[in-house]
Amino acid sequence: TLAGTAGKQLLRHASVTKKMRYYPMGLVCTAVIDPAFDISAYSFAAQSIIAPCAGMVVVWNVLLAPFTLDERLTFSRKVGAFLICAGTICVGLFGNHEEVDRTVDEYIELFARPAACIYY
């Protein structure tokens, strides 16, 4: 999430200062480096644990923006960051920690169910 935070900070900095050279760096961090780290993280833990941690990028941005972008840390941003942290901790404590190995045929069967077809 730190690469995603750096990318979002660079994009915001480019937008505020109108310095276009920061856009490509922000996009690379956000669209290339961060997803690569996310993909590698899924090999270490169950998706139910890793996916909620992606929300931590918001917390890092809320905490770093006052120092890096001179933005104000408002009460609602503090509450939002706290709720994200609490939710991430709860998922880590109470979430499903088992990883299920499925074959391609099992995934096709799951996604072909009527409920899945309606959802997608």
PDB file of C-alpha atoms in Angstrom:
ATOM      1  CA  THR A   1       0.000   0.000   0.000  1.00  0.00           C
ATOM      2  CA  LEU A   2       2.946   2.328   0.434  1.00  0.00           C
ATOM      3  CA  ALA A   3       3.654   2.372  -3.311  1.00  0.00           C
ATOM      4  CA  GLY A   4      -0.005   3.204  -3.928  1.00  0.00           C
ATOM      5  CA  THR A   5       0.171   5.961  -1.345  1.00  0.00           C
ATOM      6  CA  ALA A   6       3.293   7.417  -2.941  1.00  0.00           C
ATOM      7  CA  GLY A   7       1.611   7.310  -6.338  1.00  0.00           C
ATOM      8  CA  LYS A   8      -1.525   9.037  -5.109  1.00  0.00           C
ATOM      9  CA  GLN A   9       0.554  11.651  -3.318  1.00  0.00           C
ATOM     10  CA  LEU A  10       2.535  12.307  -6.507  1.00  0.00           C
ATOM     11  CA  LEU A  11      -0.663  12.616  -8.545  1.00  0.00           C
ATOM     12  CA  ARG A  12      -2.141  15.046  -6.032  1.00  0.00           C
ATOM     13  CA  HIS A  13       1.105  17.031  -5.930  1.00  0.00           C
ATOM     14  CA  ALA A  14       1.118  17.247  -9.733  1.00  0.00           C
ATOM     15  CA  SER A  15      -2.473  18.447  -9.706  1.00  0.00           C
ATOM     16  CA  VAL A  16      -1.930  21.081  -7.031  1.00  0.00           C
ATOM     17  CA  THR A  17       1.394  22.453  -8.280  1.00  0.00           C
ATOM     18  CA  LYS A  18       0.643  22.015 -12.018  1.00  0.00           C
ATOM     19  CA  LYS A  19       4.026  20.293 -12.426  1.00  0.00           C
ATOM     20  CA  MET A  20       3.235  17.685 -15.057  1.00  0.00           C
ATOM     21  CA  ARG A  21       6.451  15.712 -14.557  1.00  0.00           C
ATOM     22  CA  TYR A  22       4.957  14.135 -11.419  1.00  0.00           C
ATOM     23  CA  TYR A  23       2.013  12.568 -13.274  1.00  0.00           C
ATOM     24  CA  PRO A  24       3.997   9.729 -14.934  1.00  0.00           C
ATOM     25  CA  MET A  25       5.749   8.862 -11.671  1.00  0.00           C
ATOM     26  CA  GLY A  26       2.428   8.830  -9.820  1.00  0.00           C
ATOM     27  CA  LEU A  27       0.789   6.692 -12.472  1.00  0.00           C
ATOM     28  CA  VAL A  28       3.649   4.176 -12.480  1.00  0.00           C
ATOM     29  CA  CYS A  29       3.505   3.848  -8.695  1.00  0.00           C
ATOM     30  CA  THR A  30      -0.289   3.587  -8.637  1.00  0.00           C
ATOM     31  CA  ALA A  31      -0.957   1.500 -11.749  1.00  0.00           C
ATOM     32  CA  VAL A  32       2.157  -0.690 -12.037  1.00  0.00           C
ATOM     33  CA  ILE A  33       4.192  -1.016  -8.845  1.00  0.00           C
ATOM     34  CA  ASP A  34       1.346  -1.150  -6.312  1.00  0.00           C
ATOM     35  CA  PRO A  35      -0.649  -3.831  -8.197  1.00  0.00           C
ATOM     36  CA  ALA A  36       2.521  -5.891  -8.628  1.00  0.00           C
ATOM     37  CA  PHE A  37       3.058  -5.835  -4.867  1.00  0.00           C
ATOM     38  CA  ASP A  38      -0.621  -6.647  -4.312  1.00  0.00           C
ATOM     39  CA  ILE A  39      -0.413  -9.666  -6.602  1.00  0.00           C
ATOM     40  CA  SER A  40       2.669 -10.954  -4.826  1.00  0.00           C
ATOM     41  CA  ALA A  41       0.987 -10.475  -1.437  1.00  0.00           C
ATOM     42  CA  TYR A  42      -1.775 -12.897  -2.422  1.00  0.00           C
ATOM     43  CA  SER A  43       0.792 -15.697  -2.485  1.00  0.00           C
ATOM     44  CA  PHE A  44       1.467 -15.222   1.228  1.00  0.00           C
ATOM     45  CA  ALA A  45      -2.042 -15.078   2.726  1.00  0.00           C
ATOM     46  CA  ALA A  46      -5.701 -15.659   1.982  1.00  0.00           C
ATOM     47  CA  GLN A  47      -7.535 -13.086  -0.120  1.00  0.00           C
ATOM     48  CA  SER A  48      -9.936 -12.440   2.751  1.00  0.00           C
ATOM     49  CA  ILE A  49      -6.986 -11.114   4.760  1.00  0.00           C
ATOM     50  CA  ILE A  50      -5.057  -9.253   2.043  1.00  0.00           C
ATOM     51  CA  ALA A  51      -7.912  -7.479   0.243  1.00  0.00           C
ATOM     52  CA  PRO A  52      -9.102  -5.366   3.212  1.00  0.00           C
ATOM     53  CA  CYS A  53      -5.533  -4.176   3.743  1.00  0.00           C
ATOM     54  CA  ALA A  54      -5.816  -2.332   0.430  1.00  0.00           C
ATOM     55  CA  GLY A  55      -7.976   0.180   2.289  1.00  0.00           C
ATOM     56  CA  MET A  56      -4.956   1.149   4.332  1.00  0.00           C
ATOM     57  CA  VAL A  57      -3.783   3.302   1.413  1.00  0.00           C
ATOM     58  CA  VAL A  58      -6.477   5.778   2.492  1.00  0.00           C
ATOM     59  CA  VAL A  59      -5.116   5.785   6.033  1.00  0.00           C
ATOM     60  CA  TRP A  60      -1.553   6.383   4.846  1.00  0.00           C
ATOM     61  CA  ASN A  61      -2.741   9.239   2.652  1.00  0.00           C
ATOM     62  CA  VAL A  62      -4.693  10.806   5.505  1.00  0.00           C
ATOM     63  CA  LEU A  63      -1.668  10.572   7.807  1.00  0.00           C
ATOM     64  CA  LEU A  64       0.946  11.748   5.290  1.00  0.00           C
ATOM     65  CA  ALA A  65      -0.959  14.470   3.401  1.00  0.00           C
ATOM     66  CA  PRO A  66      -0.586  17.108   6.133  1.00  0.00           C
ATOM     67  CA  PHE A  67       3.203  16.713   5.938  1.00  0.00           C
ATOM     68  CA  THR A  68       3.692  16.138   2.218  1.00  0.00           C
ATOM     69  CA  LEU A  69       0.891  18.216   0.684  1.00  0.00           C
ATOM     70  CA  ASP A  70       0.125  20.719   3.463  1.00  0.00           C
ATOM     71  CA  GLU A  71      -3.472  19.508   3.640  1.00  0.00           C
ATOM     72  CA  ARG A  72      -5.563  19.837   6.764  1.00  0.00           C
ATOM     73  CA  LEU A  73      -6.384  16.755   8.811  1.00  0.00           C
ATOM     74  CA  THR A  74     -10.084  17.216   9.524  1.00  0.00           C
ATOM     75  CA  PHE A  75     -12.167  15.412  12.108  1.00  0.00           C
ATOM     76  CA  SER A  76     -14.072  13.434   9.477  1.00  0.00           C
ATOM     77  CA  ARG A  77     -10.804  12.270   7.887  1.00  0.00           C
ATOM     78  CA  LYS A  78      -9.534  11.135  11.285  1.00  0.00           C
ATOM     79  CA  VAL A  79     -12.762   9.219  11.919  1.00  0.00           C
ATOM     80  CA  GLY A  80     -12.633   7.643   8.460  1.00  0.00           C
ATOM     81  CA  ALA A  81      -9.017   6.563   8.931  1.00  0.00           C
ATOM     82  CA  PHE A  82      -9.857   5.116  12.341  1.00  0.00           C
ATOM     83  CA  LEU A  83     -12.795   3.137  10.940  1.00  0.00           C
ATOM     84  CA  ILE A  84     -10.646   1.722   8.142  1.00  0.00           C
ATOM     85  CA  CYS A  85      -7.968   0.693  10.645  1.00  0.00           C
ATOM     86  CA  ALA A  86     -10.562  -0.887  12.930  1.00  0.00           C
ATOM     87  CA  GLY A  87     -12.138  -2.782  10.036  1.00  0.00           C
ATOM     88  CA  THR A  88      -8.785  -4.037   8.801  1.00  0.00           C
ATOM     89  CA  ILE A  89      -7.836  -5.216  12.285  1.00  0.00           C
ATOM     90  CA  CYS A  90     -11.202  -6.953  12.736  1.00  0.00           C
ATOM     91  CA  VAL A  91     -10.816  -8.777   9.428  1.00  0.00           C
ATOM     92  CA  GLY A  92      -7.349  -9.884  10.494  1.00  0.00           C
ATOM     93  CA  LEU A  93      -8.623 -11.140  13.829  1.00  0.00           C
ATOM     94  CA  PHE A  94     -11.974 -12.623  12.870  1.00  0.00           C
ATOM     95  CA  GLY A  95     -11.746 -13.211   9.105  1.00  0.00           C
ATOM     96  CA  ASN A  96     -11.430 -16.509   7.324  1.00  0.00           C
ATOM     97  CA  HIS A  97      -7.788 -17.606   7.473  1.00  0.00           C
ATOM     98  CA  GLU A  98      -8.180 -20.711   5.357  1.00  0.00           C
ATOM     99  CA  GLU A  99      -7.154 -20.812   1.740  1.00  0.00           C
ATOM    100  CA  VAL A 100      -9.168 -23.011  -0.605  1.00  0.00           C
ATOM    101  CA  ASP A 101      -7.455 -24.536  -3.613  1.00  0.00           C
ATOM    102  CA  ARG A 102      -9.851 -24.962  -6.524  1.00  0.00           C
ATOM    103  CA  THR A 103      -9.404 -26.223 -10.030  1.00  0.00           C
ATOM    104  CA  VAL A 104     -10.353 -24.241 -13.122  1.00  0.00           C
ATOM    105  CA  ASP A 105     -13.404 -26.464 -13.592  1.00  0.00           C
ATOM    106  CA  GLU A 106     -14.573 -25.725 -10.045  1.00  0.00           C
ATOM    107  CA  TYR A 107     -14.262 -21.975 -10.688  1.00  0.00           C
ATOM    108  CA  ILE A 108     -16.210 -22.286 -13.930  1.00  0.00           C
ATOM    109  CA  GLU A 109     -18.925 -24.175 -12.062  1.00  0.00           C
ATOM    110  CA  LEU A 110     -19.025 -21.490  -9.353  1.00  0.00           C
ATOM    111  CA  PHE A 111     -19.278 -18.622 -11.830  1.00  0.00           C
ATOM    112  CA  ALA A 112     -21.896 -20.418 -13.944  1.00  0.00           C
ATOM    113  CA  ARG A 113     -24.359 -20.627 -11.056  1.00  0.00           C
ATOM    114  CA  PRO A 114     -27.521 -18.541 -11.545  1.00  0.00           C
ATOM    115  CA  ALA A 115     -26.724 -16.310  -8.554  1.00  0.00           C
ATOM    116  CA  ALA A 116     -23.268 -15.535  -9.940  1.00  0.00           C
ATOM    117  CA  CYS A 117     -24.655 -14.821 -13.407  1.00  0.00           C
ATOM    118  CA  ILE A 118     -27.224 -12.418 -11.966  1.00  0.00           C
ATOM    119  CA  TYR A 119     -24.550 -10.722  -9.869  1.00  0.00           C
ATOM    120  CA  TYR A 120     -22.191 -10.219 -12.785  1.00  0.00           C
TER     121      TYR A 120
END
